[in-house]
Coordinates of C-alpha atoms in Angstrom, one line a residue:
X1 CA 101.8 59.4 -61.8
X2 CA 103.2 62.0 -59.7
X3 CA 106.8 63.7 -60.3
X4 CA 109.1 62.8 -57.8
X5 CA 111.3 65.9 -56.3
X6 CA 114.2 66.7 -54.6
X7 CA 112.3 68.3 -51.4
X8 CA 110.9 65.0 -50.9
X9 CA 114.3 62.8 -50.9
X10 CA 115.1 65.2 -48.3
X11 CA 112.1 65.4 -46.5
X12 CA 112.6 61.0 -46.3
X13 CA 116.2 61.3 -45.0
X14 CA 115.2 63.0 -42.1
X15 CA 115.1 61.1 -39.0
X16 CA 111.7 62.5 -38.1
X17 CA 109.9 61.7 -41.0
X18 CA 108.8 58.2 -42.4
X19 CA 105.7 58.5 -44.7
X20 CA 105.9 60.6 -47.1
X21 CA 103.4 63.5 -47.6
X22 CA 100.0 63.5 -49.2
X23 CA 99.0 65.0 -51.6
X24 CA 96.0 67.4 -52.5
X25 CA 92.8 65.0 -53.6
X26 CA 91.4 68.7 -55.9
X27 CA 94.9 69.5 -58.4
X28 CA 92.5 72.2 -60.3
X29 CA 93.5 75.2 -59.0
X30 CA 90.2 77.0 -58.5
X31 CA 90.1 80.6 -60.4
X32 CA 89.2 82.6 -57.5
X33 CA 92.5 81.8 -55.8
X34 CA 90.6 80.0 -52.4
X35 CA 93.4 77.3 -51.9
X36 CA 94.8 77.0 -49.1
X37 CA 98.1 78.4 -47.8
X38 CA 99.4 75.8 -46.5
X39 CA 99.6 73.7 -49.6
X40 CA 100.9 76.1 -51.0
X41 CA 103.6 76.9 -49.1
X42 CA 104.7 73.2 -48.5
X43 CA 103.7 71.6 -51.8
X44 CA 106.0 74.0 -54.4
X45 CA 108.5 76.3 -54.7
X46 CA 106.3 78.2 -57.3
X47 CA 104.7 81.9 -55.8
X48 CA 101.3 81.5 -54.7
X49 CA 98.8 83.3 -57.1
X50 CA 96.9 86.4 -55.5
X51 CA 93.5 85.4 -53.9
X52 CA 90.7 87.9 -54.6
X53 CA 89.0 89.5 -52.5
X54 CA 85.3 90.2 -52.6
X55 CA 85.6 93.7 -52.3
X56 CA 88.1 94.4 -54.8
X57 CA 87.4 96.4 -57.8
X58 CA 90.2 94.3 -59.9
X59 CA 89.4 91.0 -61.7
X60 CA 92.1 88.3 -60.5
X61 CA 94.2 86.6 -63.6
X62 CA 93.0 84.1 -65.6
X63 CA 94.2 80.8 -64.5
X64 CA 95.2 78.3 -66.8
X65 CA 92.6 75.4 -68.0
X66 CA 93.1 72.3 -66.8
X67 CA 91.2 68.8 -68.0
X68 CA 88.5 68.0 -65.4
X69 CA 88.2 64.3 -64.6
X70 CA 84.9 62.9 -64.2
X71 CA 85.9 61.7 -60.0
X72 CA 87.2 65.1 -59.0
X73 CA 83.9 66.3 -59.7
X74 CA 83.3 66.6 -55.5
X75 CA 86.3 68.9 -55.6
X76 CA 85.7 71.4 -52.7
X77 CA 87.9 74.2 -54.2
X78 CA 84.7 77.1 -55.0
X79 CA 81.4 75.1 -55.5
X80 CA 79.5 78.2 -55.3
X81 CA 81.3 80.3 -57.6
X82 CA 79.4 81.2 -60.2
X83 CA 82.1 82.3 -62.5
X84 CA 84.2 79.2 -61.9
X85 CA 85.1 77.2 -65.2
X86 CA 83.4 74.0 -64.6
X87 CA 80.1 75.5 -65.0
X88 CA 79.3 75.5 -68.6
X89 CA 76.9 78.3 -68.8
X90 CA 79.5 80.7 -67.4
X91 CA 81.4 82.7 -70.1
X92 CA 85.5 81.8 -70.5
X93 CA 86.4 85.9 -69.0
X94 CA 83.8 87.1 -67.1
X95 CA 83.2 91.0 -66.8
X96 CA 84.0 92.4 -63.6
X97 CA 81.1 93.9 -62.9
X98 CA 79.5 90.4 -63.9
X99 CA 81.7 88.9 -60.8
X100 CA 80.9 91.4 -58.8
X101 CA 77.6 91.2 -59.0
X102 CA 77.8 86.8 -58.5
X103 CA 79.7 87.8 -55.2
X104 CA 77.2 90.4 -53.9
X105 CA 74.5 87.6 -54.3
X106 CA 76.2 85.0 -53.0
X107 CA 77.1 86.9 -49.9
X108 CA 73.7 88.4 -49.5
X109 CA 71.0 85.8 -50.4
X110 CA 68.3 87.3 -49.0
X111 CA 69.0 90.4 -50.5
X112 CA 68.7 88.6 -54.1
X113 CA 65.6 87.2 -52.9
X114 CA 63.7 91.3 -52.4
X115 CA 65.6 92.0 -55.6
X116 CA 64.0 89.4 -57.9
X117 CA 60.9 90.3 -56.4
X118 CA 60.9 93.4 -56.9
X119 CA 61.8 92.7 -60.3
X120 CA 58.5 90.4 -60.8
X121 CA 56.2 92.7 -59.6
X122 CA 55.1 95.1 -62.6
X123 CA 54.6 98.7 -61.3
X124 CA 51.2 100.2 -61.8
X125 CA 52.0 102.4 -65.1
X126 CA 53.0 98.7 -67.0
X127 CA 49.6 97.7 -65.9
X128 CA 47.5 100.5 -66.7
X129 CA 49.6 100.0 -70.4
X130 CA 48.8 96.8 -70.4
X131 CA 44.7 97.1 -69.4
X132 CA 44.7 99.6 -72.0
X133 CA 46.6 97.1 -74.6
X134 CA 43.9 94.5 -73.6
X135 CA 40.8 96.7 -74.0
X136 CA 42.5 97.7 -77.8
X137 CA 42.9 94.3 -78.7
X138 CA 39.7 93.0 -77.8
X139 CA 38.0 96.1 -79.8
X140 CA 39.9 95.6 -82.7
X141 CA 39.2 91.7 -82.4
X142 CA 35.1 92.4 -82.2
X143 CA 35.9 94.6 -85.3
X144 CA 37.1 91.8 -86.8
X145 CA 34.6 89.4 -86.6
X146 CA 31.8 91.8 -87.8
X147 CA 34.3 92.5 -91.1
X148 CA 33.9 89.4 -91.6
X149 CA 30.6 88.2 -91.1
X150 CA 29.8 91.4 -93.3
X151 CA 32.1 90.1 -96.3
X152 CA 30.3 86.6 -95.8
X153 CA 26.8 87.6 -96.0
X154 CA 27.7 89.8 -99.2
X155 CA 29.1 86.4 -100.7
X156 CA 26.0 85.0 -99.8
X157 CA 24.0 87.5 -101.6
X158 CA 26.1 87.6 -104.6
X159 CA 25.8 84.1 -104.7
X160 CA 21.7 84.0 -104.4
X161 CA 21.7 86.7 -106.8
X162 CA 23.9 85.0 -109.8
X163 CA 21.9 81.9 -109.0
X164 CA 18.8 84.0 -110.1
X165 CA 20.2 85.3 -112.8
X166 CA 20.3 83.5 -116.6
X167 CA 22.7 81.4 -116.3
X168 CA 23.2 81.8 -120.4
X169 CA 24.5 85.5 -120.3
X170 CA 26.4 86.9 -123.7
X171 CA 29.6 87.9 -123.2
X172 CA 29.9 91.3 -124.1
X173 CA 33.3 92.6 -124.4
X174 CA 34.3 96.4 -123.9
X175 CA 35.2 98.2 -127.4
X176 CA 38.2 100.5 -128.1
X177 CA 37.8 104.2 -126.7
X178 CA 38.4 105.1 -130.5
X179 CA 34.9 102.9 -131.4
X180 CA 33.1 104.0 -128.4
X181 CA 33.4 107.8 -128.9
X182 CA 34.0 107.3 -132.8
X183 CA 31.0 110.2 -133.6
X184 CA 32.3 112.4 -131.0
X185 CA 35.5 112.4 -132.9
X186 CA 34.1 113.6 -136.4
X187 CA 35.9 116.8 -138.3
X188 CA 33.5 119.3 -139.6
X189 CA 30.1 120.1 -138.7
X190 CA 28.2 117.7 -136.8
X191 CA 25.6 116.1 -138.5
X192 CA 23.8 112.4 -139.5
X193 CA 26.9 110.8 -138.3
X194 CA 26.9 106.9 -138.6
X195 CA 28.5 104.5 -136.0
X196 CA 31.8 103.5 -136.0
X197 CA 30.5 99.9 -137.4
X198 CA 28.2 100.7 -140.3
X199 CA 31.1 102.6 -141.3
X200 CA 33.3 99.7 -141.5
X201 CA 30.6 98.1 -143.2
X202 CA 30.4 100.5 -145.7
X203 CA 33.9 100.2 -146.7
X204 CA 33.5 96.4 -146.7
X205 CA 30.8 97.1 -149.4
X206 CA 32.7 99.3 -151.2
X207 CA 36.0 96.8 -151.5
X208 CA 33.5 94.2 -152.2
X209 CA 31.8 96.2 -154.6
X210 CA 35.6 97.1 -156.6
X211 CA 36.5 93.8 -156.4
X212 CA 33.1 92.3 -158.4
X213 CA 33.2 94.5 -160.6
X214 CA 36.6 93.7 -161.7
X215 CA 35.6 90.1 -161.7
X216 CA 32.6 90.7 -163.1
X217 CA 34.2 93.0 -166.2
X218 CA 36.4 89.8 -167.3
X219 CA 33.4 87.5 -167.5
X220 CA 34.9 85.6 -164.8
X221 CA 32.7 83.5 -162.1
X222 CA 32.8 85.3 -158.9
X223 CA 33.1 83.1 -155.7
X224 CA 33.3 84.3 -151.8
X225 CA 36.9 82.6 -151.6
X226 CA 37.9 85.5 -154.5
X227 CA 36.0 88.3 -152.6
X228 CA 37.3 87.5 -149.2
X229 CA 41.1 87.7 -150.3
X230 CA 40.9 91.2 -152.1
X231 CA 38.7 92.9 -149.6
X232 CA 41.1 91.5 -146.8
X233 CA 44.2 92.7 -148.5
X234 CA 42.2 96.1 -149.2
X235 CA 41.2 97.2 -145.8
X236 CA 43.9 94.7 -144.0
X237 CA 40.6 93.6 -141.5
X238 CA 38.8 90.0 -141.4
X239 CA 36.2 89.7 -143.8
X240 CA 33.8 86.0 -143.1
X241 CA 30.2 85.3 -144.5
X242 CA 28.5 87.0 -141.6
X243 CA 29.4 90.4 -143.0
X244 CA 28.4 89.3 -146.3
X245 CA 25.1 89.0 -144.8
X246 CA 25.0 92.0 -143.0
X247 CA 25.2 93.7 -146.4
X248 CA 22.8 91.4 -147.9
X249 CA 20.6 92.6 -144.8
X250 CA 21.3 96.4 -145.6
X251 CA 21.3 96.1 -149.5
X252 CA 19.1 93.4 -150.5
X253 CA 18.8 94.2 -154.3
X254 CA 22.8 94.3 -154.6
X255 CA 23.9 90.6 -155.2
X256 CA 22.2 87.3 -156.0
X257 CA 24.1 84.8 -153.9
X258 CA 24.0 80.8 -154.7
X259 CA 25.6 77.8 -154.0
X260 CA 27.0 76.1 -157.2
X261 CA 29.4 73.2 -157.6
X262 CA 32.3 72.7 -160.8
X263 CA 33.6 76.0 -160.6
X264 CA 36.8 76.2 -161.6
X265 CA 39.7 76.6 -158.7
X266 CA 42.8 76.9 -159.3
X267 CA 43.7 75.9 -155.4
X268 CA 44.7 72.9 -154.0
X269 CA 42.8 73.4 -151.2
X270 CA 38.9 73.4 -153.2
X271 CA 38.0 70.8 -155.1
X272 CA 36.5 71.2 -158.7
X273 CA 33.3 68.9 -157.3
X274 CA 32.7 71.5 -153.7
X275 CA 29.9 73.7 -153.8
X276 CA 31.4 77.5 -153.6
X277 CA 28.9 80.3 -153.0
X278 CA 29.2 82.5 -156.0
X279 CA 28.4 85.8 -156.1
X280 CA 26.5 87.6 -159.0
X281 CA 26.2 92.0 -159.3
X282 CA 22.6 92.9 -160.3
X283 CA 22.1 96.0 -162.4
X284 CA 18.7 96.9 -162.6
X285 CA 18.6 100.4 -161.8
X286 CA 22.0 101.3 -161.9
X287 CA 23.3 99.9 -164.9
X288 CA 20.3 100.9 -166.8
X289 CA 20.2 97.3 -168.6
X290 CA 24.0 97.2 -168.9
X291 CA 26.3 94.1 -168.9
X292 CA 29.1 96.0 -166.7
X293 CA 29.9 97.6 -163.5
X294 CA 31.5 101.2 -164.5
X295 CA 32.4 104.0 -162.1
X296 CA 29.2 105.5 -162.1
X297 CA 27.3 102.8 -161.1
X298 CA 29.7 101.6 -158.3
X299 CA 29.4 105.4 -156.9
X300 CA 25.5 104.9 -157.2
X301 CA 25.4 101.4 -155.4
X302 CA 27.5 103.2 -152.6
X303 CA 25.0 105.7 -151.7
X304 CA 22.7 104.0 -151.7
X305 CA 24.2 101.4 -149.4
X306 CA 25.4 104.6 -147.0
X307 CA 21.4 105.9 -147.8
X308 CA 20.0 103.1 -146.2
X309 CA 22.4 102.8 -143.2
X310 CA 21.6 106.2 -142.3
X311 CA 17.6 105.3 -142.4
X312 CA 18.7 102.3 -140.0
X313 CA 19.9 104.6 -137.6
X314 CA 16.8 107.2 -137.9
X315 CA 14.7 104.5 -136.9
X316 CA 16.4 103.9 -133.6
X317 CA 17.0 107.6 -133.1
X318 CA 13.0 107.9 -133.5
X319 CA 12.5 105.0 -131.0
X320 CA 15.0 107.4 -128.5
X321 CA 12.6 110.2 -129.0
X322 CA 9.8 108.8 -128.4
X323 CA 10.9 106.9 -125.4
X324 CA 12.0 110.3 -123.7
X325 CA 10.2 112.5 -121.0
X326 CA 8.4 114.4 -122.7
X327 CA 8.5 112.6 -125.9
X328 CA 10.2 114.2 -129.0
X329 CA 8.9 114.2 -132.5
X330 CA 11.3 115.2 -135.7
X331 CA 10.1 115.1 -139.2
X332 CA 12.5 112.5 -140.8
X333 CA 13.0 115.2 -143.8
X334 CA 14.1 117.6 -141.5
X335 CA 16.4 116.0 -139.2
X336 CA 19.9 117.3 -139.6
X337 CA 21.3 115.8 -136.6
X338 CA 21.4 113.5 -133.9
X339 CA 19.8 114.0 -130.2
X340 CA 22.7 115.2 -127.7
X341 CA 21.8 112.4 -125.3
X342 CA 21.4 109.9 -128.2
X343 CA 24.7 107.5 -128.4
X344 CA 25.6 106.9 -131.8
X345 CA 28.1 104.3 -131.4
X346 CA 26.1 102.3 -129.5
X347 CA 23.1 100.9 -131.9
X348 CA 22.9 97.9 -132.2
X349 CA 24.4 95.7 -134.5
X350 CA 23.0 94.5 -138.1
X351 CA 21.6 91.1 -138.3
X352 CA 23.1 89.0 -141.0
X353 CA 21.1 87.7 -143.6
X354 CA 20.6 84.0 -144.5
X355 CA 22.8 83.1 -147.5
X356 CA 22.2 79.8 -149.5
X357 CA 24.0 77.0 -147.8
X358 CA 25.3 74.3 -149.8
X359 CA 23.2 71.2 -150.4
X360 CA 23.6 68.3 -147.9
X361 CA 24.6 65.2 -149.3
X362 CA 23.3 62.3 -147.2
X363 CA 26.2 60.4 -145.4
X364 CA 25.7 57.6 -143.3
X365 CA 27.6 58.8 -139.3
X366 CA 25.4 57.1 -137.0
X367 CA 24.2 53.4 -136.1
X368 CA 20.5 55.1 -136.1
X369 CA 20.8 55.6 -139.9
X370 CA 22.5 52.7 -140.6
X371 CA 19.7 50.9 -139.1
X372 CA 17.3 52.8 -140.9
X373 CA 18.8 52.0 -144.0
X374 CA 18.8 48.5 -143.6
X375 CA 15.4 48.4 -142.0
X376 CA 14.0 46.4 -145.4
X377 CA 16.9 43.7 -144.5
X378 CA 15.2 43.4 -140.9
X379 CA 13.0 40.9 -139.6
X380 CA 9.3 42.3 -139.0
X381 CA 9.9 41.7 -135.1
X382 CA 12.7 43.3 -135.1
X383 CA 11.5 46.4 -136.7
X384 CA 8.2 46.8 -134.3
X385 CA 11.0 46.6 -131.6
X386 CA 12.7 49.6 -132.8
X387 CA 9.5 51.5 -133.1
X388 CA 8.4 50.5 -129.9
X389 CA 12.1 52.4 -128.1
X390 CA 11.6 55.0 -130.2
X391 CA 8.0 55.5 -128.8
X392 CA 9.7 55.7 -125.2
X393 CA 12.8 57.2 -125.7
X394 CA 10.8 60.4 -127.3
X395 CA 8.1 60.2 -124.4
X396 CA 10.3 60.3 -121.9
X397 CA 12.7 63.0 -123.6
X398 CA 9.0 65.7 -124.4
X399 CA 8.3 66.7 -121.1
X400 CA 12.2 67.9 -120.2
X401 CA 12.4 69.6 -123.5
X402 CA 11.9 74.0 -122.4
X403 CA 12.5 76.8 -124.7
X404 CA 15.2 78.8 -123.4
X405 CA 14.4 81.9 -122.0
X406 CA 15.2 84.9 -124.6
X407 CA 17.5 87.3 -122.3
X408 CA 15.7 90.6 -121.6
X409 CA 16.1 93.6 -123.6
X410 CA 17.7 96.5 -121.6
X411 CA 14.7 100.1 -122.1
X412 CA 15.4 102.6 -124.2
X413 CA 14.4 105.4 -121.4
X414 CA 17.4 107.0 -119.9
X415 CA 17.3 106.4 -116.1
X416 CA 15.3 109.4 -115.2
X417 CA 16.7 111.3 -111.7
X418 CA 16.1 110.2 -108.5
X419 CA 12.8 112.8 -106.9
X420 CA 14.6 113.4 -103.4
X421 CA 16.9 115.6 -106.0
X422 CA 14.4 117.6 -107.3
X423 CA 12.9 117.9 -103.7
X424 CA 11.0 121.0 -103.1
X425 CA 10.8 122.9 -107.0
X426 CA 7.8 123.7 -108.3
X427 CA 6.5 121.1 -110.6
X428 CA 5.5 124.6 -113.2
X429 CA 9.0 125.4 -113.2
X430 CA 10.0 121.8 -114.2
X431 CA 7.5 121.6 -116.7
X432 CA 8.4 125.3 -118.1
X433 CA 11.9 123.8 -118.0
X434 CA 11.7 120.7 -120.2
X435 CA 9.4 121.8 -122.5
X436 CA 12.6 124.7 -122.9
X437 CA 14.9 122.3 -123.3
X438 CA 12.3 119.8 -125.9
X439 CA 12.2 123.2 -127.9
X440 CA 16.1 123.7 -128.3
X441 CA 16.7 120.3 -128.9
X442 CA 13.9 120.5 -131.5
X443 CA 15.4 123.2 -133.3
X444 CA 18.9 121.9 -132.9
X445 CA 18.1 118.8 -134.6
X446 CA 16.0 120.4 -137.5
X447 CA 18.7 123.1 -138.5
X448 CA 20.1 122.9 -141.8
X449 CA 23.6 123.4 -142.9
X450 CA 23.4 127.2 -144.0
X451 CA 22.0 128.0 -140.7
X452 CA 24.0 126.2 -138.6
X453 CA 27.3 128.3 -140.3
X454 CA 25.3 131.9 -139.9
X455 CA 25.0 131.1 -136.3
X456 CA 28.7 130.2 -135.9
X457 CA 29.4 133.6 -137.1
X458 CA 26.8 134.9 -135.4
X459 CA 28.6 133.8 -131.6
X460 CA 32.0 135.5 -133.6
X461 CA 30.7 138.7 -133.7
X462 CA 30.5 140.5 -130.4
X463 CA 34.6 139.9 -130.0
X464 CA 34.8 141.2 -133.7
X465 CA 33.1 144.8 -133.4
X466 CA 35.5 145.1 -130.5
X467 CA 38.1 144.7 -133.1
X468 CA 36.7 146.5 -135.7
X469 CA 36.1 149.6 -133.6
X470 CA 40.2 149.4 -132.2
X471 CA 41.3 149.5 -135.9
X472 CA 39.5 152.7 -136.1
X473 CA 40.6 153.7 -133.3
X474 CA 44.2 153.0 -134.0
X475 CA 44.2 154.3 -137.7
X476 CA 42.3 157.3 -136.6
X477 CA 40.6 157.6 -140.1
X478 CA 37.0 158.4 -140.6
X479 CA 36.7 155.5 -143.2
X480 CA 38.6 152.9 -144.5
X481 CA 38.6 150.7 -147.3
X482 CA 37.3 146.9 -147.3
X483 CA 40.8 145.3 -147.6
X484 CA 42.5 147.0 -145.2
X485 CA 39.8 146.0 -142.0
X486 CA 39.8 142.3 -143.2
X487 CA 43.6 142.9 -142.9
X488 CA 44.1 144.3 -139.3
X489 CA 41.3 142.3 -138.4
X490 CA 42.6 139.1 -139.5
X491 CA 45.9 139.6 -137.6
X492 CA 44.3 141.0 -134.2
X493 CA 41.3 138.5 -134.0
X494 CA 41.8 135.0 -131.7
X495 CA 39.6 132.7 -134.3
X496 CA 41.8 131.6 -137.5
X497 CA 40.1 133.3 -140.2
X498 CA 41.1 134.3 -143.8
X499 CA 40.6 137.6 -145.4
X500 CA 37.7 135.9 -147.4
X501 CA 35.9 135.1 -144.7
X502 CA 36.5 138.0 -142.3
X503 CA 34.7 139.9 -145.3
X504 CA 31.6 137.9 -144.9
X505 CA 31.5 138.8 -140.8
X506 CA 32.0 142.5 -141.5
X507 CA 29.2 142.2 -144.2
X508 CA 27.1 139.8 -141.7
X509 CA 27.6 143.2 -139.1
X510 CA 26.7 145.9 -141.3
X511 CA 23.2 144.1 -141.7
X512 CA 22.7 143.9 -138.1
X513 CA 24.1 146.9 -137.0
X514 CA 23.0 149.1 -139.9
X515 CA 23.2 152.7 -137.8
X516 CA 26.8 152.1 -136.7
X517 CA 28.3 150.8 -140.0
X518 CA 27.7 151.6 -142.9
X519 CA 29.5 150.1 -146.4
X520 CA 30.5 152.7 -149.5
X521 CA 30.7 151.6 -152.3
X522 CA 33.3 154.0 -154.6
X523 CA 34.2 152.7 -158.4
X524 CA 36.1 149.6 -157.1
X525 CA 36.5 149.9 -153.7
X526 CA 34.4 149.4 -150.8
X527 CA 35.0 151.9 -148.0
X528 CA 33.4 151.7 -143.8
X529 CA 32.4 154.1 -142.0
X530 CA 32.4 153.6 -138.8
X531 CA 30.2 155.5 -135.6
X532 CA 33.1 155.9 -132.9
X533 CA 30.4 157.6 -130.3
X534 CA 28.5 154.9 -130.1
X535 CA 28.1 152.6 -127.2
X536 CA 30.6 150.1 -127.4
X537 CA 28.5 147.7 -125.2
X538 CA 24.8 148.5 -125.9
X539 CA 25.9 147.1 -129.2
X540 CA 27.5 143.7 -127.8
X541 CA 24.4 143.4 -125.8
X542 CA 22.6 143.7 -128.9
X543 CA 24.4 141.2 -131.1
X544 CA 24.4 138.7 -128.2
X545 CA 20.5 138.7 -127.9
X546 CA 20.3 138.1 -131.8
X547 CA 22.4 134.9 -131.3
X548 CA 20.4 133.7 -128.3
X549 CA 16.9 134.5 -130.6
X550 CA 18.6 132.6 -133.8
X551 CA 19.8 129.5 -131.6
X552 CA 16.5 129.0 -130.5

């Protein structure tokens, strides 16, 4: 309903005037300010806002919101304004340059019309990007697909080829570096080193061995639930049956094992009626016909025990040499050591021995024994009946029935090299070569103890007769005594020696070298003389040959 003003009273009392004035249909004034003037001017006393103009740089003000009615949606007031607020998509306060830009199309359409064309159309540096783009892609796509066909037939093959293989395989689990590598790892000399297992083993025997004889000593029956508890708590590792028989396997003549029943337990655990498997020391040789284990024969039984480990291993190590290229041959009573390429640590394992199980009791657990227990209580036709599906069932169960295949043993022969590296040497020099290498081995493997340890000093002393001949030097003294060299030797040499054994090199020197030292012996000293003119490295050249004639 429309507010009633004074204008209008006045406009009625006028004599010309007899309907009153109409109104505007549109009351939404439009933001752009296109109303026209004369409502304006005859409809309020308020000031008529501003109108815009489409070439002005300034936005006009913001006018105030009204609520648009459904029915004044024909309103003519600015259809085509863009920025008007009865288009929803428009912002509330357009930029300027926003409005600007509305007007400019508006006035111009066909302008627009090149514009957005232009804008369509890519220029030819997008489409050369593109092309290229295109050609990448598809490349990369074709790479692709061969990946992949590539990773599916090697599935297939992996696939054909575990379907080949045994399908019973042993699981074989990867040992500790420490087990592995346990004879590289050795202090002292090298020598008949045994693998990291037997060693184990012969600990086992010796715990097993203390605590039998301690048993034994009492007069008190030894069982395998005893021996397992001590040796456990001994070397704090698991101790079962199987190991048992691995010593039974190495020792034979050690212990007589059997199965005996009524032994008396002090467990809750083992009845007084259970068969235990007893354990019982024989001294034959060792105790010389005596009723107890002393010290002397427990350190006899022990290496013996280590004795015939070490034979185990000799008789791989001889199937190693004889499998190489050319084939090796060591006297057994001459072998001090192990062949460089032979792999101590990995022999195989022992083979437990079978010990005496207990007796088995016949207990009725199936309806197949049952009935053949009560077969007497059967009729005769029932009986044949029986026979007759036994008859079938074994027929048709024969012909199924295969041994399993026994997994193949891997060769002993190290995997020789490929020829295309050894392309184009003689085959004299090869052969000149191994047979070389056979003979250094040889002699490696046959050296004893005393030799090995005059060949260590040997390599010692070319750097030593350096030293020797700067202590003379330094002391500038035709001859010294014994003690003082070892002493200013000791303290200007690399290698940790003792006075003791720095003795022995200079001793070892004045052998070799007789015609540049020379030992005096005066009352209780021992005095060097020493040949300063001589050639400081003819002499090294000398002393090196020796060592390369010795190590030979």
């Amino acid at each position: 309903m429309a507010q009633s003003r004074v204008t209008d009273f006045y406009a009625r009392r006028r004599p010309g005037l007899t309907a009153p004035r109409a109104k505007s249909a549109c009351l939404t004034p439009s933001p752009s300010g296109l109303v026209p003037t004369e409502l304006t001017r005859s409809s309020s006393r308020k000031r008529a806002r501003p109108s815009t103009e489409s070439g002005s740089d300034h936005p006009a003000p913001p006018a105030r919101r009204r609520l648009r009615l459904p029915g004044l949606d024909s309103c003519p007031s600015s259809p085509a304004d863009p920025s008007s607020p009865a288009d929803p998509d428009s912002p509330v306060n357009p930029s300027p340059v926003k409005r600007i830009k509305s007007t400019a199309v508006s006035e111009a359409p066909g302008l627009s019309a090149t514009v957005q064309q232009q804008d369509k159309v890519p220029s030819k540096d997008s489409l050369s990007e593109l092309q290229s783009c295109l050609r990448r892609a598809r490349k990369l796509g074709a790479q692709a697909r061969a990946l992949r066909a590539r990773v599916q037939e090697n599935a297939v093959e992996s696939c054909t080829s575990d379907a080949k293989e045994p399908t019973e395989q042993p699981c074989v689990e990867k040992v500790p570096a420490y087990q592995r590598f346990h004879a590289l790892a050795q202090p002292g000399p090298p020598g008949l080193v045994l693998p990291y297992k037997y060693q184990v083993l012969a600990e086992m025997f010796r715990s097993m061995d203390t605590i039998v004889s301690m048993l034994h000593n009492r007069s008190e029956t030894v069982t395998f639930a005893k021996v397992k508890q001590g040796v456990q708590d001994m070397m704090r590792k698991r101790f079962e049956e199987r190991n048992v028989g691995q010593i039974k396997t190495v020792y034979p003549t050690s212990y007589c094992f059997r199965q005996e029943c009524n032994v008396p337990t002090f467990k809750d655990n083992i009845k007084r009626s259970d068969y235990q498997l007893t354990i019982e020391p024989l001294l034959g040789q060792e105790g010389g016909g005596a009723t107890q284990l002393t010290a002397t024969c427990l350190l006899q039984r022990r290496q013996v025990f280590r004795q015939n480990l070490v034979e185990r291993v000799k008789e791989h190590h001889k199937a190693f040499l004889a499998s190489l290229n050319p084939p090796m041959a060591v006297p057994e009573d001459q072998l001090t050591r192990w062949h460089p390429r032979f792999n101590v640590d990995e022999v195989p394992d022992i083979e437990p021995a079978e010990l005496p199980q207990p007796p088995v009791t016949e207990k009725l657990t199936t309806a197949q024994e049952v009935l053949a227990r009560a077969r007497n209580l059967m009729s005769p036709k029932m009986e044949r009946a029986l026979s007759n599906l036994a008859l079938r069932s074994a027929e048709l169960g024969s012909p199924g029935s295969s041994s399993p295949a026994l997994p193949a043993t891997p060769p002993a022969t190290p995997p020789a090299a490929s020829p295309s590296a050894l392309k184009g040497v003689s085959q004299a020099l090869l052969e000149r070569i191994r047979a070389k290498e056979v003979q250094k081995q040889l002699a490696q493997m046959t050296r004893c103890p005393e030799q090995e340890l005059r060949l260590q000093r040997l390599e010692r002393l070319p750097e030593l007769a350096r030293v020797l001949r700067g202590v003379f030097v330094s002391e500038r003294k035709p001859a010294l005594t014994m003690e003082v060299v070892c002493a200013r030797m000791v303290d200007s040499c690399q290698a940790a020696l003792s006075s003791g054994e720095m003795e022995k090199h200079v001793l070892l020197l004045a052998e070799l070298l007789p015609d540049w030292l020379s030992l005096h012996r005066i009352r209780t000293d021992t005095y060097i003389k020493l040949d300063k003119a001589a050639d400081l490295a003819g002499l090294t050249a000398r002393l090196t040959h020796r060592v390369h004639t010795e190590g030979l």
